[in-house]
mmCIF file of C-alpha atoms in Angstrom:
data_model
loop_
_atom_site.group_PDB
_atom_site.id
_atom_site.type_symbol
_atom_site.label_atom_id
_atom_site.label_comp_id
_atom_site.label_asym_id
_atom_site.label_seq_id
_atom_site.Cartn_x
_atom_site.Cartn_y
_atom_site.Cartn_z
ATOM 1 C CA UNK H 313 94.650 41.861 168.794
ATOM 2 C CA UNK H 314 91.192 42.574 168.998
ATOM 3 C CA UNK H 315 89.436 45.753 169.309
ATOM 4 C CA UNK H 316 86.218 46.807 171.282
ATOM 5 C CA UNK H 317 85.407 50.075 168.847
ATOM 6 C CA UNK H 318 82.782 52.203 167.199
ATOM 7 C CA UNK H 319 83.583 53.955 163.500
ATOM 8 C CA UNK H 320 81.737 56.109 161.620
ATOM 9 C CA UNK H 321 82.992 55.582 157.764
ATOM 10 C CA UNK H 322 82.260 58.517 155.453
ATOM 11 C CA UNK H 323 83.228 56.718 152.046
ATOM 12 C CA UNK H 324 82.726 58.365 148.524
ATOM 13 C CA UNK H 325 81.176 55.682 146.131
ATOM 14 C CA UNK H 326 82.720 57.415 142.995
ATOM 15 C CA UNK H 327 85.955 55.999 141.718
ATOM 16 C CA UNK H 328 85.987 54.375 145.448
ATOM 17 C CA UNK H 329 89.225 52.140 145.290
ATOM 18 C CA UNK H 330 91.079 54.932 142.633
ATOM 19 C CA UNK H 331 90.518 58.245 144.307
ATOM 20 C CA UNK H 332 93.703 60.140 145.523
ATOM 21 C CA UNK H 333 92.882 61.603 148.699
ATOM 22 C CA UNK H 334 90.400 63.327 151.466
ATOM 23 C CA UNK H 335 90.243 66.621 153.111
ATOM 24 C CA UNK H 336 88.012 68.203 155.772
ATOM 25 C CA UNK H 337 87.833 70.697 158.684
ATOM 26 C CA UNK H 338 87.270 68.602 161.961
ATOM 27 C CA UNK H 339 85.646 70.463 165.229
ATOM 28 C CA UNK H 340 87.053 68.844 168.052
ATOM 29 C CA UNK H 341 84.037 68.036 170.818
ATOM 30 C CA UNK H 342 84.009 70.625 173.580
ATOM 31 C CA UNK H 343 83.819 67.708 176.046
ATOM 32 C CA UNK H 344 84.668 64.101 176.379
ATOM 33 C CA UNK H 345 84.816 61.474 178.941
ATOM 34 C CA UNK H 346 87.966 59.285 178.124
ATOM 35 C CA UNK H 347 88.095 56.538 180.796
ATOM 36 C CA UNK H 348 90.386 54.424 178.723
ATOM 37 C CA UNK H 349 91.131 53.850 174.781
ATOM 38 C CA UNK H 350 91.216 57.262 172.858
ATOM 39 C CA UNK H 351 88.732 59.284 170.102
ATOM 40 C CA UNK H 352 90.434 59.827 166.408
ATOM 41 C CA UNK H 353 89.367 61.224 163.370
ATOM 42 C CA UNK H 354 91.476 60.899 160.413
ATOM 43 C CA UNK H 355 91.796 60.885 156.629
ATOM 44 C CA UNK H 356 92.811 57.503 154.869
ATOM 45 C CA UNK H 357 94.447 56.462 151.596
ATOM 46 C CA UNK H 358 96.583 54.197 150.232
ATOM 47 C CA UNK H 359 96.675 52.102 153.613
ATOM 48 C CA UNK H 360 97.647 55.109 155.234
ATOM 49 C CA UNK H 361 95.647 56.671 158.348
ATOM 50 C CA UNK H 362 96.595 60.170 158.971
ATOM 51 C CA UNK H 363 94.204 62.486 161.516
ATOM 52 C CA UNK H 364 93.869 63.677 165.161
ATOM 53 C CA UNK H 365 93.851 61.295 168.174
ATOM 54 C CA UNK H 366 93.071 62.055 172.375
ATOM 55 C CA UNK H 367 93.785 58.980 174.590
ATOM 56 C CA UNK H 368 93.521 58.310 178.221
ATOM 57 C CA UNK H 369 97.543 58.633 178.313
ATOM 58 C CA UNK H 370 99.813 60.667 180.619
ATOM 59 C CA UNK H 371 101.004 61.831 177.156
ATOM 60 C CA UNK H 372 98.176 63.725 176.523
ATOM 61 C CA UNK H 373 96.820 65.246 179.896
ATOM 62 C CA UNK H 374 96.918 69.040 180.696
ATOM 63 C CA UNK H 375 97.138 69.046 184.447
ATOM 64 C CA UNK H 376 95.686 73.035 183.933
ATOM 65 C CA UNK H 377 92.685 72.203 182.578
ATOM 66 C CA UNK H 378 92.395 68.785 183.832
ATOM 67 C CA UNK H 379 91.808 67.151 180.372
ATOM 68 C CA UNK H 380 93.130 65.006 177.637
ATOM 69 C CA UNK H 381 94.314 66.959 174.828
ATOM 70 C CA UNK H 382 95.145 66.438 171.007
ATOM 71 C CA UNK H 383 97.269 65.853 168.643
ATOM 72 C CA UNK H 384 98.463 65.070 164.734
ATOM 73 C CA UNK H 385 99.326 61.252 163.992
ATOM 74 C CA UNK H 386 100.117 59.711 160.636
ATOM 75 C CA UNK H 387 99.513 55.341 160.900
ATOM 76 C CA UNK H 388 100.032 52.914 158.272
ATOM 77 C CA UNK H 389 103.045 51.728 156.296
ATOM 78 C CA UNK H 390 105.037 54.462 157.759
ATOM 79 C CA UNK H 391 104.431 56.119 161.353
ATOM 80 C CA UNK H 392 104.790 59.536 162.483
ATOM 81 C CA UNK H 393 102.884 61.466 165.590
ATOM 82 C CA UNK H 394 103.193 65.086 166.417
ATOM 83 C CA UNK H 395 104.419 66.189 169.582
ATOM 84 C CA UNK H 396 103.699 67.364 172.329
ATOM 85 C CA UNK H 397 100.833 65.232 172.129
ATOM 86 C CA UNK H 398 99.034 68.579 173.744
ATOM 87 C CA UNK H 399 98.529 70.322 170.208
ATOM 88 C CA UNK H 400 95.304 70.989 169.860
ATOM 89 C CA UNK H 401 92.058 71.245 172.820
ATOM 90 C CA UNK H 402 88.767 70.255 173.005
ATOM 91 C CA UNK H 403 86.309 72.264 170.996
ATOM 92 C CA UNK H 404 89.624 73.607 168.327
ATOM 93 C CA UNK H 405 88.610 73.694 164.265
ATOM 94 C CA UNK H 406 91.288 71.254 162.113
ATOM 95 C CA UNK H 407 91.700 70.955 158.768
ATOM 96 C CA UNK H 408 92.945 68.230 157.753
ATOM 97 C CA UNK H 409 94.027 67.063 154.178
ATOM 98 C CA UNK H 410 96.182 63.809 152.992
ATOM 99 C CA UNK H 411 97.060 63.141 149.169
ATOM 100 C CA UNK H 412 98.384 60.563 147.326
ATOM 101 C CA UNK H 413 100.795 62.851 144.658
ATOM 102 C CA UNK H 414 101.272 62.841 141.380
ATOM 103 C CA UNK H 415 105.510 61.407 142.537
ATOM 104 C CA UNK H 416 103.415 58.429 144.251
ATOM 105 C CA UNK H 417 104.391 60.240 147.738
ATOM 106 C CA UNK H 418 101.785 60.610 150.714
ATOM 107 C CA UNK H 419 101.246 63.816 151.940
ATOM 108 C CA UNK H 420 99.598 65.080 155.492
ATOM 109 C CA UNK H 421 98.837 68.706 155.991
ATOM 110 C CA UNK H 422 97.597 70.050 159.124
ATOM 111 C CA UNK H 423 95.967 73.522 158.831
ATOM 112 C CA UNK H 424 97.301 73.849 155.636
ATOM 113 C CA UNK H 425 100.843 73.210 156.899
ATOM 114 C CA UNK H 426 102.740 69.617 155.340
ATOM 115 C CA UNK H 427 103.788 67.707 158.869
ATOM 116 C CA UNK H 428 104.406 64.573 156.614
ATOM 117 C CA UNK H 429 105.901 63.233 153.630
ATOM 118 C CA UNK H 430 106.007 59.473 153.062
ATOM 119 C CA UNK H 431 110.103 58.073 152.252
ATOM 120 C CA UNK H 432 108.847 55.678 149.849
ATOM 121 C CA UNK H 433 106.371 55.629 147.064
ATOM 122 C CA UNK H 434 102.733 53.935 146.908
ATOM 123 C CA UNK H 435 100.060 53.306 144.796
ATOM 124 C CA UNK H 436 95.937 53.122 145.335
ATOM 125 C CA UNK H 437 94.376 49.607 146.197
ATOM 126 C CA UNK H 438 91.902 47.457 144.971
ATOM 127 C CA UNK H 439 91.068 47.035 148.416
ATOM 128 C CA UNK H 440 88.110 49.342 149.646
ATOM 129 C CA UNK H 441 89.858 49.716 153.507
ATOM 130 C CA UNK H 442 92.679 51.303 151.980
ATOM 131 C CA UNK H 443 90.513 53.822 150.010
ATOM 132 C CA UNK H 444 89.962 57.535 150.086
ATOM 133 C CA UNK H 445 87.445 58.413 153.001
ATOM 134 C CA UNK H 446 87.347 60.608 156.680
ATOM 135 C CA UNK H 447 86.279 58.325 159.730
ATOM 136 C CA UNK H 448 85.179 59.205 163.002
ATOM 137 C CA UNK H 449 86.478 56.736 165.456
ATOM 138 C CA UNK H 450 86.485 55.566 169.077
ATOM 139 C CA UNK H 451 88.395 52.871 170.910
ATOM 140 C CA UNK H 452 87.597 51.875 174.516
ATOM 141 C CA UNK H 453 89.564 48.731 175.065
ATOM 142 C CA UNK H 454 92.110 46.238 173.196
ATOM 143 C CA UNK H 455 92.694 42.724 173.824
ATOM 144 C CA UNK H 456 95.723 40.364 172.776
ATOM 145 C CA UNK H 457 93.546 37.885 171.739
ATOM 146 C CA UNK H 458 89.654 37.277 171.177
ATOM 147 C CA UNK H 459 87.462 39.432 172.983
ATOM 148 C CA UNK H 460 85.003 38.161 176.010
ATOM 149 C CA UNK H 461 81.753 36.710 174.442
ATOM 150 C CA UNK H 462 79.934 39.080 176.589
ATOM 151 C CA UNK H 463 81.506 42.762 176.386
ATOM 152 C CA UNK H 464 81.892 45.200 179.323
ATOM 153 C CA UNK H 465 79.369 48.401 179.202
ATOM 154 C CA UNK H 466 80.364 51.216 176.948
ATOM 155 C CA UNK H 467 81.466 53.950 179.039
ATOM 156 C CA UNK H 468 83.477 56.298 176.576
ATOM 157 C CA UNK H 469 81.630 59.298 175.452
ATOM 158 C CA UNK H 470 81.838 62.522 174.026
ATOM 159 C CA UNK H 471 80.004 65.644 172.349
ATOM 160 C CA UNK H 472 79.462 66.460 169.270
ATOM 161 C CA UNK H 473 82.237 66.046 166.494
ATOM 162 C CA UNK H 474 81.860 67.897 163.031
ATOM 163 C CA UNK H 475 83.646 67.065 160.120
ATOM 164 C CA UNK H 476 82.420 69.776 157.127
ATOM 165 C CA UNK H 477 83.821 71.177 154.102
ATOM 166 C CA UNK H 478 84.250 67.288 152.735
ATOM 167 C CA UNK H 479 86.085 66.575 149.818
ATOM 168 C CA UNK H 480 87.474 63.956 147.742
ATOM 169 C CA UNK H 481 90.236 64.116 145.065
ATOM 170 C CA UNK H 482 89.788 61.991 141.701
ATOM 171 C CA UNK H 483 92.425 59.867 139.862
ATOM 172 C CA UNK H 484 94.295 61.216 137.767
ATOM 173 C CA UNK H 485 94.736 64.519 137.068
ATOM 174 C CA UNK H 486 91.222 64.867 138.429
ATOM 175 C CA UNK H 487 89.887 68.242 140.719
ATOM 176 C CA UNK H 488 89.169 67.646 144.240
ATOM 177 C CA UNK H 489 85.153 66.844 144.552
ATOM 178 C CA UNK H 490 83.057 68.313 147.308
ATOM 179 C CA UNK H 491 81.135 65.299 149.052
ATOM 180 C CA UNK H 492 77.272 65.147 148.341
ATOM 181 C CA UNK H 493 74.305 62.717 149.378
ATOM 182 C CA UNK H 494 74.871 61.763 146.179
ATOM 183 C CA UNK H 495 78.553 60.551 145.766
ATOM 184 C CA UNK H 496 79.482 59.463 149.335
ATOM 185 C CA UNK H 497 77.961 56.967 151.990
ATOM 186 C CA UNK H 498 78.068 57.033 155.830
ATOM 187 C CA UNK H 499 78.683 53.551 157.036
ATOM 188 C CA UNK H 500 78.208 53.071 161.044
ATOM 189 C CA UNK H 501 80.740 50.392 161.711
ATOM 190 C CA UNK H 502 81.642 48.354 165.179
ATOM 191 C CA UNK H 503 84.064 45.938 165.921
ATOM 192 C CA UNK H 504 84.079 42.858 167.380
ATOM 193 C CA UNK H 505 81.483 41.526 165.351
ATOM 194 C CA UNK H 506 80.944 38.618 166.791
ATOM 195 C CA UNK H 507 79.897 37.979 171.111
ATOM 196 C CA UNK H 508 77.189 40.438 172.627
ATOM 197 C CA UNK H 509 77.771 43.915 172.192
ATOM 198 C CA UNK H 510 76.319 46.056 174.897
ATOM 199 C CA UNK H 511 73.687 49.211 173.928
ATOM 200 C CA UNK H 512 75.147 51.304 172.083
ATOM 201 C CA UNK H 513 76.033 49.011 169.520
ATOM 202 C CA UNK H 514 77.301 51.760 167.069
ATOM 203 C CA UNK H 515 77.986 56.014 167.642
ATOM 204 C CA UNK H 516 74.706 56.854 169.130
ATOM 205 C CA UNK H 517 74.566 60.404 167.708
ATOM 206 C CA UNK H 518 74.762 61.048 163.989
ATOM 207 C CA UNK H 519 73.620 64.026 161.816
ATOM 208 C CA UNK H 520 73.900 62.984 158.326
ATOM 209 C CA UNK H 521 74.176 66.394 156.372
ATOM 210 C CA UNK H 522 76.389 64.942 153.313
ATOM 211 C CA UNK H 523 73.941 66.632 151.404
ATOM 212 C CA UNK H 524 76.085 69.997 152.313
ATOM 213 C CA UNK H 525 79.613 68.053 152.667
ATOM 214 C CA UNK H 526 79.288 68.060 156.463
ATOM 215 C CA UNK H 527 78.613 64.830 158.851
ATOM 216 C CA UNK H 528 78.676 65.137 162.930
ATOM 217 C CA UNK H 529 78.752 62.248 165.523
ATOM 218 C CA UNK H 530 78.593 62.104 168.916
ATOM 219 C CA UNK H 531 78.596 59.512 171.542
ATOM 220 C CA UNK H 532 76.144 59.000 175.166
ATOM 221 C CA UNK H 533 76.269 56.516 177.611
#
């Protein structure tokens, strides 16, 4: 499966492939434009994917306010989503922590409340996608096999998406770290890589304030 997709990768470049987990508040945008594929911001560790999602599914439409709402989901070796899938609204403040524990158990808290607990145990990975970091995300289509050479126009969009109060957790027994210019990297990312990819090529919108532990995206057409 291949996926037409824009990322936003906020990655600390301390201890990168050992650190133990990510937290931050997210602002939701106050508007969106969702004509197919969905917007998600999440925490990742340990191969694990745990954040906020809003797709263009029945699931998630409020016929009141005529919108696509939000809500918790937890992908990766296990798979949990939080229903209804009409949690949270546009424009709501999240916080959102995951944490590898000291038992070798994942952990997911949504404002401050624990909606998951892996069953089995894991351990961090030599492999920098499984590593501690937040990313911003948006999906517009998916395709069982290659993508066309040529891609359709980008037509998802949104407003503007803040993710502050950044931190990282060390190995070990370490504290959790607040994110700086100086220990963490924003890397735009898009997917396919290969074919022509339409302008925008990456999120269009970016305020890089890592210097204060805060990062915001956004996304015209």
């Amino acid at each position: 499966m291949t996926e037409y997709a824009k990322f936003v990768k906020i990655v600390p470049q301390v201890n990168t492939t050992t650190n133990l987990g990510f937290q931050a508040y997210v602002t939701l945008p106050s508007t969106k434009n969702l004509p197919s594929g969905y917007i998600n911001m999440y925490c990742g560790v340990a191969g694990f994917e745990c954040g906020v999602s809003s797709a263009a599914d029945s699931r998630f439409y409020d016929a009141t306010t005529k919108t696509y709402k939000w809500h918790w989901f937890v992908n990766g070796p296990e798979i949990d989503n939080g229903v209804p899938y009409t949690q949270f609204k546009d424009g709501d403040r999240i916080h959102l922590k995951l944490v590898l524990g000291d038992d070798g158990r994942i952990r997911f808290y949504v404002n401050f409340n624990l909606v998951f607990t892996s069953q089995k145990t894991y351990t961090t990975s030599s492999d920098s996608l499984k590593a501690a970091r937040f990313i911003f995300g948006a999906l517009q289509n998916q395709y069982d096999g290659a993508a066309p050479s040529t891609l359709p126009a980008w037509k998802l969009s949104f407003s503007k998406i803040v993710a502050e109060q950044m931190m990282f957790k060390a190995p070990g027994a370490g504290d959790w770290t607040s994110v700086t210019a100086g220990n963490t990297t924003a890397i735009p990312v898009h997917t396919p890589t290969t074919g022509t990819t339409p302008s925008p090529v990456n999120i269009n919108g970016t305020t890089n304030d890592l210097a204060n532990a805060r990062y915001a995206v956004s996304m015209t057409v």
